[in-house]
């Protein structure tokens, strides 16, 4: 119980704390106002997880690789991923284009993975004009993200209702496809964790209904692919997308051709400032918190696996890498985009958000790499 003597003191403390909260964040006139958004999950996935907990089993039962449908581009776009998936399979897949009918059954089963290997700039039209035979099996779609050819498609999938826990998504930035359409694993080991597990960076990962099937298919070809629940998969996906966007942009504005490895070695402080700011934007706009040590993983992968990759900024892939809405809320990132366009002639014809000259960053300054390297 509050006494009459203590009530004025309590009211004073409330006023002080309220004033502190209201004045601790600088304004960002160039960004959209912060919105409170409802976060929902696919109820079927939640029920499946509750059933798993009730079963007393120690591990989630993963699906096995099986005869599958692979949808490849039909209008001249690269089909290297479709061909690579077929070679990693067991020789019994059905490869079709979006114009062809979806088979009702394959390998004696009416329930099978459908690998959608279309590039992001073709995916929206594909999902908007699905034939009935595709709609009947759309819960079996498997989507791909990662790297300069697939970027991130979360916003696109969300607009079409495909961004949910049970939908299968695969991050493939941890592998490279050779001219012979064979995959090469790119993940790296960065030492040991305190509990003596390998610290990995850049591995492929899958979530959703068919995560076990694609993981088994990839690991048969010596490509590591972890299987995660949707929440953890999103963290890894956004970490990789942020790395792809920031490192390539910082390198692309140099006077001479620059590799991703060189950015990590010589321009790490610039890249870190942007990455930390983007990590704040991801928390605010996407409810995604990058996992501890993300800088160590990003730089470790860049210095080892991606050291010879040239930094490029693609106009065609801009909406799916550098033009992601959440990245465009980062002031330092937009400054680099503006410089790339006005001084380096990149991204011509693309309308960029303005830069607020009076912007004061709330981010803490400094490089602050997770491994202590400046």
Tab-separated table of C-alpha atoms in Angstrom:
chain	number	residue	atom	x	y	z
A	1	UNK	CA	0.000	0.000	0.000
A	2	UNK	CA	1.260	3.484	-0.900
A	3	UNK	CA	1.067	6.049	1.875
A	4	UNK	CA	0.016	9.635	1.290
A	5	UNK	CA	3.602	10.707	1.976
A	6	UNK	CA	5.125	8.354	-0.648
A	7	UNK	CA	2.679	9.139	-3.493
A	8	UNK	CA	4.347	12.443	-4.628
A	9	UNK	CA	7.729	10.671	-4.831
A	10	UNK	CA	6.294	7.888	-7.020
A	11	UNK	CA	4.647	10.389	-9.387
A	12	UNK	CA	7.917	12.284	-9.699
A	13	UNK	CA	9.815	9.104	-10.600
A	14	UNK	CA	7.215	8.223	-13.252
A	15	UNK	CA	7.564	11.657	-14.850
A	16	UNK	CA	11.364	11.399	-14.925
A	17	UNK	CA	11.356	7.894	-16.459
A	18	UNK	CA	8.757	8.916	-19.064
A	19	UNK	CA	10.805	11.945	-20.098
A	20	UNK	CA	13.902	9.755	-20.432
A	21	UNK	CA	12.154	7.254	-22.711
A	22	UNK	CA	10.665	9.937	-24.932
A	23	UNK	CA	13.988	11.669	-25.484
A	24	UNK	CA	16.418	8.795	-25.887
A	25	UNK	CA	15.840	8.106	-29.618
A	26	UNK	CA	16.687	10.643	-32.357
A	27	UNK	CA	14.124	11.326	-35.041
A	28	UNK	CA	14.511	9.860	-38.532
A	29	UNK	CA	12.517	11.981	-40.906
A	30	UNK	CA	13.644	9.957	-43.924
A	31	UNK	CA	12.223	6.703	-42.544
A	32	UNK	CA	8.619	5.652	-42.289
A	33	UNK	CA	7.082	5.888	-38.792
A	34	UNK	CA	7.573	2.780	-36.686
A	35	UNK	CA	4.556	0.515	-36.909
A	36	UNK	CA	3.390	-2.124	-34.465
A	37	UNK	CA	2.742	-5.259	-36.463
A	38	UNK	CA	1.014	-8.453	-35.467
A	39	UNK	CA	3.247	-11.504	-35.650
A	40	UNK	CA	1.431	-14.707	-36.548
A	41	UNK	CA	2.404	-18.297	-37.100
A	42	UNK	CA	0.942	-21.016	-39.235
A	43	UNK	CA	-1.371	-22.886	-36.851
A	44	UNK	CA	-0.739	-26.222	-38.509
A	45	UNK	CA	2.995	-25.886	-37.867
A	46	UNK	CA	2.315	-24.897	-34.252
A	47	UNK	CA	0.022	-27.905	-33.802
A	48	UNK	CA	2.621	-30.213	-35.381
A	49	UNK	CA	5.242	-28.937	-32.942
A	50	UNK	CA	2.884	-29.378	-29.975
A	51	UNK	CA	2.152	-32.935	-31.126
A	52	UNK	CA	5.889	-33.584	-31.321
A	53	UNK	CA	6.393	-32.365	-27.747
A	54	UNK	CA	3.486	-34.519	-26.564
A	55	UNK	CA	4.909	-37.596	-28.324
A	56	UNK	CA	8.010	-37.667	-26.130
A	57	UNK	CA	10.295	-38.190	-29.140
A	58	UNK	CA	13.832	-36.856	-28.915
A	59	UNK	CA	14.094	-35.662	-32.522
A	60	UNK	CA	11.789	-34.319	-35.197
A	61	UNK	CA	11.243	-36.893	-37.942
A	62	UNK	CA	12.510	-35.402	-41.202
A	63	UNK	CA	11.278	-36.273	-44.660
A	64	UNK	CA	13.542	-38.300	-46.943
A	65	UNK	CA	14.667	-37.433	-50.437
A	66	UNK	CA	12.279	-38.802	-53.044
A	67	UNK	CA	11.205	-38.332	-56.670
A	68	UNK	CA	10.359	-34.654	-57.023
A	69	UNK	CA	9.216	-32.010	-59.483
A	70	UNK	CA	11.715	-29.334	-60.503
A	71	UNK	CA	10.332	-26.173	-62.107
A	72	UNK	CA	12.938	-24.493	-64.285
A	73	UNK	CA	12.798	-21.143	-66.134
A	74	UNK	CA	11.481	-21.286	-69.683
A	75	UNK	CA	12.444	-17.954	-71.224
A	76	UNK	CA	16.209	-17.998	-71.420
A	77	UNK	CA	17.015	-17.421	-67.743
A	78	UNK	CA	19.699	-19.620	-66.251
A	79	UNK	CA	18.515	-23.105	-65.302
A	80	UNK	CA	21.749	-24.105	-63.580
A	81	UNK	CA	20.050	-24.619	-60.200
A	82	UNK	CA	17.393	-26.872	-61.747
A	83	UNK	CA	20.069	-28.928	-63.491
A	84	UNK	CA	22.159	-29.096	-60.319
A	85	UNK	CA	19.191	-30.296	-58.239
A	86	UNK	CA	18.474	-32.992	-60.808
A	87	UNK	CA	22.084	-34.197	-60.729
A	88	UNK	CA	21.986	-34.305	-56.918
A	89	UNK	CA	18.824	-36.408	-57.090
A	90	UNK	CA	18.411	-40.096	-57.843
A	91	UNK	CA	17.555	-39.753	-61.524
A	92	UNK	CA	13.782	-39.993	-61.086
A	93	UNK	CA	12.761	-36.322	-60.930
A	94	UNK	CA	10.333	-34.633	-63.297
A	95	UNK	CA	11.624	-31.335	-64.738
A	96	UNK	CA	8.980	-28.968	-66.089
A	97	UNK	CA	8.535	-25.309	-67.035
A	98	UNK	CA	5.766	-23.065	-65.624
A	99	UNK	CA	3.745	-23.560	-68.825
A	100	UNK	CA	3.501	-27.324	-68.345
A	101	UNK	CA	0.939	-29.129	-66.200
A	102	UNK	CA	1.855	-30.279	-62.712
A	103	UNK	CA	1.792	-34.091	-62.472
A	104	UNK	CA	-0.701	-35.460	-59.982
A	105	UNK	CA	1.715	-38.132	-58.766
A	106	UNK	CA	5.376	-38.943	-59.173
A	107	UNK	CA	7.161	-42.065	-58.034
A	108	UNK	CA	3.837	-43.479	-56.899
A	109	UNK	CA	3.178	-40.634	-54.458
A	110	UNK	CA	0.824	-37.674	-54.673
A	111	UNK	CA	2.784	-35.839	-51.976
A	112	UNK	CA	6.210	-34.691	-53.192
A	113	UNK	CA	8.562	-31.689	-53.105
A	114	UNK	CA	8.204	-29.115	-55.883
A	115	UNK	CA	11.475	-27.226	-56.307
A	116	UNK	CA	10.811	-23.752	-57.728
A	117	UNK	CA	14.118	-22.615	-59.251
A	118	UNK	CA	12.859	-19.453	-60.955
A	119	UNK	CA	14.911	-16.282	-60.319
A	120	UNK	CA	13.171	-13.716	-58.082
A	121	UNK	CA	12.298	-11.363	-60.943
A	122	UNK	CA	10.236	-14.168	-62.547
A	123	UNK	CA	8.785	-15.583	-59.339
A	124	UNK	CA	6.140	-12.918	-58.715
A	125	UNK	CA	4.465	-13.431	-62.094
A	126	UNK	CA	4.640	-17.193	-61.642
A	127	UNK	CA	2.862	-17.064	-58.274
A	128	UNK	CA	0.289	-14.590	-59.563
A	129	UNK	CA	-0.704	-16.813	-62.498
A	130	UNK	CA	-0.625	-20.296	-61.017
A	131	UNK	CA	-2.569	-22.930	-62.975
A	132	UNK	CA	-5.072	-24.964	-60.973
A	133	UNK	CA	-2.834	-28.045	-60.999
A	134	UNK	CA	-0.150	-25.965	-59.229
A	135	UNK	CA	-2.530	-24.397	-56.714
A	136	UNK	CA	-3.669	-27.840	-55.585
A	137	UNK	CA	-0.115	-28.682	-54.502
A	138	UNK	CA	1.277	-25.271	-53.553
A	139	UNK	CA	1.954	-26.353	-49.964
A	140	UNK	CA	4.717	-28.516	-51.449
A	141	UNK	CA	6.577	-25.615	-53.063
A	142	UNK	CA	10.251	-25.281	-52.156
A	143	UNK	CA	11.717	-21.761	-52.589
A	144	UNK	CA	15.377	-20.753	-52.790
A	145	UNK	CA	17.186	-17.699	-51.402
A	146	UNK	CA	20.743	-16.460	-51.092
A	147	UNK	CA	23.607	-15.063	-53.100
A	148	UNK	CA	23.670	-12.679	-56.037
A	149	UNK	CA	21.285	-14.816	-58.129
A	150	UNK	CA	18.473	-15.468	-55.618
A	151	UNK	CA	18.764	-12.768	-52.928
A	152	UNK	CA	15.880	-12.611	-50.470
A	153	UNK	CA	12.249	-13.155	-51.454
A	154	UNK	CA	10.566	-12.845	-48.051
A	155	UNK	CA	8.539	-9.740	-48.906
A	156	UNK	CA	7.462	-11.247	-52.225
A	157	UNK	CA	6.341	-14.501	-50.600
A	158	UNK	CA	4.550	-12.647	-47.818
A	159	UNK	CA	2.531	-10.636	-50.329
A	160	UNK	CA	1.396	-13.889	-51.963
A	161	UNK	CA	0.682	-15.729	-48.707
A	162	UNK	CA	3.608	-18.145	-48.958
A	163	UNK	CA	5.706	-16.840	-46.085
A	164	UNK	CA	4.786	-19.147	-43.210
A	165	UNK	CA	6.281	-21.734	-40.893
A	166	UNK	CA	5.345	-24.832	-42.869
A	167	UNK	CA	6.524	-23.527	-46.258
A	168	UNK	CA	9.874	-24.982	-47.320
A	169	UNK	CA	12.629	-22.451	-47.969
A	170	UNK	CA	16.291	-23.113	-48.657
A	171	UNK	CA	19.256	-20.780	-48.243
A	172	UNK	CA	21.797	-21.829	-50.894
A	173	UNK	CA	24.522	-19.213	-50.488
A	174	UNK	CA	26.678	-21.930	-48.909
A	175	UNK	CA	27.262	-23.703	-52.207
A	176	UNK	CA	28.598	-22.811	-55.644
A	177	UNK	CA	27.425	-24.450	-58.871
A	178	UNK	CA	30.215	-25.355	-61.289
A	179	UNK	CA	29.971	-25.168	-65.118
A	180	UNK	CA	29.300	-28.928	-65.049
A	181	UNK	CA	26.290	-28.234	-62.770
A	182	UNK	CA	27.899	-29.958	-59.808
A	183	UNK	CA	27.732	-28.248	-56.388
A	184	UNK	CA	30.728	-27.238	-54.292
A	185	UNK	CA	30.245	-26.774	-50.559
A	186	UNK	CA	31.457	-23.375	-49.298
A	187	UNK	CA	30.828	-23.452	-45.559
A	188	UNK	CA	33.809	-22.781	-43.307
A	189	UNK	CA	34.799	-23.743	-39.765
A	190	UNK	CA	35.889	-20.946	-37.437
A	191	UNK	CA	37.073	-22.986	-34.494
A	192	UNK	CA	35.162	-24.456	-31.570
A	193	UNK	CA	32.356	-23.225	-29.350
A	194	UNK	CA	32.685	-23.362	-25.525
A	195	UNK	CA	30.819	-26.703	-25.593
A	196	UNK	CA	33.312	-28.076	-28.164
A	197	UNK	CA	31.043	-27.876	-31.206
A	198	UNK	CA	32.262	-26.591	-34.563
A	199	UNK	CA	31.623	-22.903	-35.201
A	200	UNK	CA	30.281	-22.848	-38.756
A	201	UNK	CA	29.758	-19.981	-41.165
A	202	UNK	CA	27.993	-19.862	-44.515
A	203	UNK	CA	26.336	-23.263	-44.461
A	204	UNK	CA	23.196	-23.923	-46.474
A	205	UNK	CA	20.041	-24.310	-44.396
A	206	UNK	CA	16.427	-25.341	-44.951
A	207	UNK	CA	13.158	-24.983	-43.062
A	208	UNK	CA	9.585	-26.160	-43.551
A	209	UNK	CA	7.831	-29.345	-44.580
A	210	UNK	CA	10.457	-30.724	-46.980
A	211	UNK	CA	13.603	-29.509	-45.208
A	212	UNK	CA	14.750	-33.056	-44.577
A	213	UNK	CA	14.361	-34.014	-48.242
A	214	UNK	CA	16.459	-31.157	-49.647
A	215	UNK	CA	19.059	-31.534	-46.880
A	216	UNK	CA	19.489	-35.231	-47.664
A	217	UNK	CA	19.727	-34.491	-51.389
A	218	UNK	CA	22.412	-31.848	-50.855
A	219	UNK	CA	24.390	-33.836	-48.325
A	220	UNK	CA	24.482	-36.777	-50.746
A	221	UNK	CA	26.582	-34.445	-52.898
A	222	UNK	CA	28.751	-33.406	-49.916
A	223	UNK	CA	26.999	-30.077	-49.366
A	224	UNK	CA	26.189	-29.368	-45.725
A	225	UNK	CA	22.594	-28.242	-45.223
A	226	UNK	CA	21.268	-27.728	-41.710
A	227	UNK	CA	17.575	-28.175	-40.920
A	228	UNK	CA	15.994	-25.439	-38.829
A	229	UNK	CA	12.650	-24.208	-37.614
A	230	UNK	CA	11.410	-21.149	-39.460
A	231	UNK	CA	12.462	-18.614	-36.820
A	232	UNK	CA	16.105	-19.711	-36.811
A	233	UNK	CA	16.127	-20.041	-40.590
A	234	UNK	CA	15.019	-16.394	-40.948
A	235	UNK	CA	17.883	-15.251	-38.751
A	236	UNK	CA	20.413	-17.042	-40.920
A	237	UNK	CA	18.777	-15.855	-44.129
A	238	UNK	CA	18.748	-12.182	-43.110
A	239	UNK	CA	22.308	-12.412	-41.829
A	240	UNK	CA	23.458	-13.718	-45.186
A	241	UNK	CA	21.377	-11.215	-47.153
A	242	UNK	CA	22.799	-8.335	-45.101
A	243	UNK	CA	26.308	-9.623	-45.758
A	244	UNK	CA	25.638	-9.980	-49.491
A	245	UNK	CA	24.205	-6.457	-49.728
A	246	UNK	CA	26.705	-4.578	-47.565
A	247	UNK	CA	29.982	-6.190	-48.612
A	248	UNK	CA	29.184	-6.020	-52.316
A	249	UNK	CA	28.082	-2.369	-52.075
A	250	UNK	CA	31.132	-1.257	-50.099
A	251	UNK	CA	33.373	-2.956	-52.655
A	252	UNK	CA	31.492	-1.840	-55.765
A	253	UNK	CA	32.104	1.885	-55.123
A	254	UNK	CA	35.903	1.518	-55.143
A	255	UNK	CA	37.982	2.979	-57.966
A	256	UNK	CA	39.358	-0.441	-58.894
A	257	UNK	CA	37.622	-3.840	-59.044
A	258	UNK	CA	37.368	-5.195	-55.510
A	259	UNK	CA	36.612	-8.658	-54.177
A	260	UNK	CA	34.462	-9.581	-51.204
A	261	UNK	CA	37.569	-10.851	-49.442
A	262	UNK	CA	39.303	-7.502	-49.916
A	263	UNK	CA	36.319	-5.685	-48.420
A	264	UNK	CA	36.498	-7.922	-45.352
A	265	UNK	CA	40.261	-7.389	-45.044
A	266	UNK	CA	40.607	-3.670	-45.820
A	267	UNK	CA	37.187	-2.018	-45.503
A	268	UNK	CA	35.807	-3.933	-42.552
A	269	UNK	CA	35.211	-0.847	-40.421
A	270	UNK	CA	32.999	0.758	-43.053
A	271	UNK	CA	31.069	-2.467	-43.595
A	272	UNK	CA	30.652	-3.055	-39.842
A	273	UNK	CA	29.119	0.364	-39.265
A	274	UNK	CA	26.454	-0.416	-41.864
A	275	UNK	CA	25.892	-3.976	-40.653
A	276	UNK	CA	25.276	-2.847	-37.077
A	277	UNK	CA	22.811	-0.220	-38.257
A	278	UNK	CA	21.000	-2.785	-40.406
A	279	UNK	CA	20.858	-5.163	-37.446
A	280	UNK	CA	18.872	-2.472	-35.613
A	281	UNK	CA	16.531	-2.065	-38.564
A	282	UNK	CA	15.956	-5.828	-38.706
A	283	UNK	CA	14.925	-5.859	-35.053
A	284	UNK	CA	12.516	-2.987	-35.547
A	285	UNK	CA	10.980	-3.857	-38.913
A	286	UNK	CA	11.302	-7.649	-39.135
A	287	UNK	CA	11.415	-8.751	-35.478
A	288	UNK	CA	14.679	-10.516	-36.363
A	289	UNK	CA	17.668	-10.422	-34.032
A	290	UNK	CA	20.901	-11.562	-35.639
A	291	UNK	CA	22.607	-14.266	-33.617
A	292	UNK	CA	25.618	-13.500	-31.436
A	293	UNK	CA	28.881	-13.444	-33.380
A	294	UNK	CA	27.355	-12.501	-36.736
A	295	UNK	CA	30.350	-10.328	-37.661
A	296	UNK	CA	32.775	-13.158	-37.036
A	297	UNK	CA	30.739	-15.441	-39.293
A	298	UNK	CA	30.269	-12.826	-42.037
A	299	UNK	CA	33.940	-11.846	-42.185
A	300	UNK	CA	35.181	-15.403	-41.727
A	301	UNK	CA	33.113	-16.614	-44.671
A	302	UNK	CA	34.109	-13.592	-46.784
A	303	UNK	CA	37.833	-13.995	-46.113
A	304	UNK	CA	37.867	-17.720	-46.860
A	305	UNK	CA	35.033	-18.912	-49.086
A	306	UNK	CA	34.157	-15.689	-50.942
A	307	UNK	CA	37.594	-14.080	-51.066
A	308	UNK	CA	37.767	-14.072	-54.889
A	309	UNK	CA	34.145	-13.077	-55.607
A	310	UNK	CA	33.904	-9.718	-57.359
A	311	UNK	CA	31.735	-7.053	-55.736
A	312	UNK	CA	28.842	-6.192	-58.038
A	313	UNK	CA	25.605	-4.234	-57.707
A	314	UNK	CA	22.946	-5.501	-60.101
A	315	UNK	CA	20.057	-3.360	-61.299
A	316	UNK	CA	18.026	-6.481	-62.128
A	317	UNK	CA	18.499	-7.966	-58.665
A	318	UNK	CA	18.289	-4.647	-56.804
A	319	UNK	CA	14.784	-5.258	-55.322
A	320	UNK	CA	15.938	-8.571	-53.840
A	321	UNK	CA	19.345	-7.618	-52.426
A	322	UNK	CA	20.262	-3.943	-52.068
A	323	UNK	CA	16.696	-2.664	-52.451
A	324	UNK	CA	15.099	-4.647	-49.625
A	325	UNK	CA	12.771	-2.320	-47.750
A	326	UNK	CA	14.425	-2.902	-44.386
A	327	UNK	CA	17.879	-2.049	-45.796
A	328	UNK	CA	16.558	1.199	-47.247
A	329	UNK	CA	15.704	2.302	-43.700
A	330	UNK	CA	19.435	2.332	-42.875
A	331	UNK	CA	20.889	5.825	-43.330
A	332	UNK	CA	24.533	4.772	-43.881
A	333	UNK	CA	23.442	2.103	-46.353
A	334	UNK	CA	21.385	4.603	-48.363
A	335	UNK	CA	24.331	7.015	-48.367
A	336	UNK	CA	26.440	4.350	-50.075
A	337	UNK	CA	23.668	3.654	-52.573
A	338	UNK	CA	23.429	7.360	-53.406
A	339	UNK	CA	27.193	7.546	-53.876
A	340	UNK	CA	27.176	4.439	-56.085
A	341	UNK	CA	24.531	6.016	-58.294
A	342	UNK	CA	25.743	9.619	-58.460
A	343	UNK	CA	29.513	9.093	-58.483
A	344	UNK	CA	30.007	5.611	-59.933
A	345	UNK	CA	27.156	5.433	-62.436
A	346	UNK	CA	25.614	2.342	-60.878
A	347	UNK	CA	21.891	1.635	-60.413
A	348	UNK	CA	20.848	4.033	-63.145
A	349	UNK	CA	17.080	4.389	-63.514
A	350	UNK	CA	16.395	3.302	-59.927
A	351	UNK	CA	14.765	5.801	-57.570
A	352	UNK	CA	16.565	5.815	-54.245
A	353	UNK	CA	15.242	7.261	-50.977
A	354	UNK	CA	16.618	10.701	-50.025
A	355	UNK	CA	19.386	11.148	-47.486
A	356	UNK	CA	18.577	13.271	-44.445
A	357	UNK	CA	21.564	15.567	-43.939
A	358	UNK	CA	20.544	16.230	-40.311
A	359	UNK	CA	20.330	12.537	-39.440
A	360	UNK	CA	22.078	11.550	-36.194
A	361	UNK	CA	22.666	7.827	-35.858
A	362	UNK	CA	21.585	6.071	-32.685
A	363	UNK	CA	24.076	3.275	-33.414
A	364	UNK	CA	27.217	3.013	-31.339
A	365	UNK	CA	30.313	3.941	-33.389
A	366	UNK	CA	33.309	1.778	-34.145
A	367	UNK	CA	34.144	-1.431	-35.928
A	368	UNK	CA	33.403	-3.830	-33.059
A	369	UNK	CA	34.026	-7.056	-34.948
A	370	UNK	CA	32.984	-10.050	-32.892
A	371	UNK	CA	36.510	-11.518	-33.096
A	372	UNK	CA	38.142	-8.265	-31.956
A	373	UNK	CA	39.874	-7.568	-35.269
A	374	UNK	CA	39.859	-3.909	-36.387
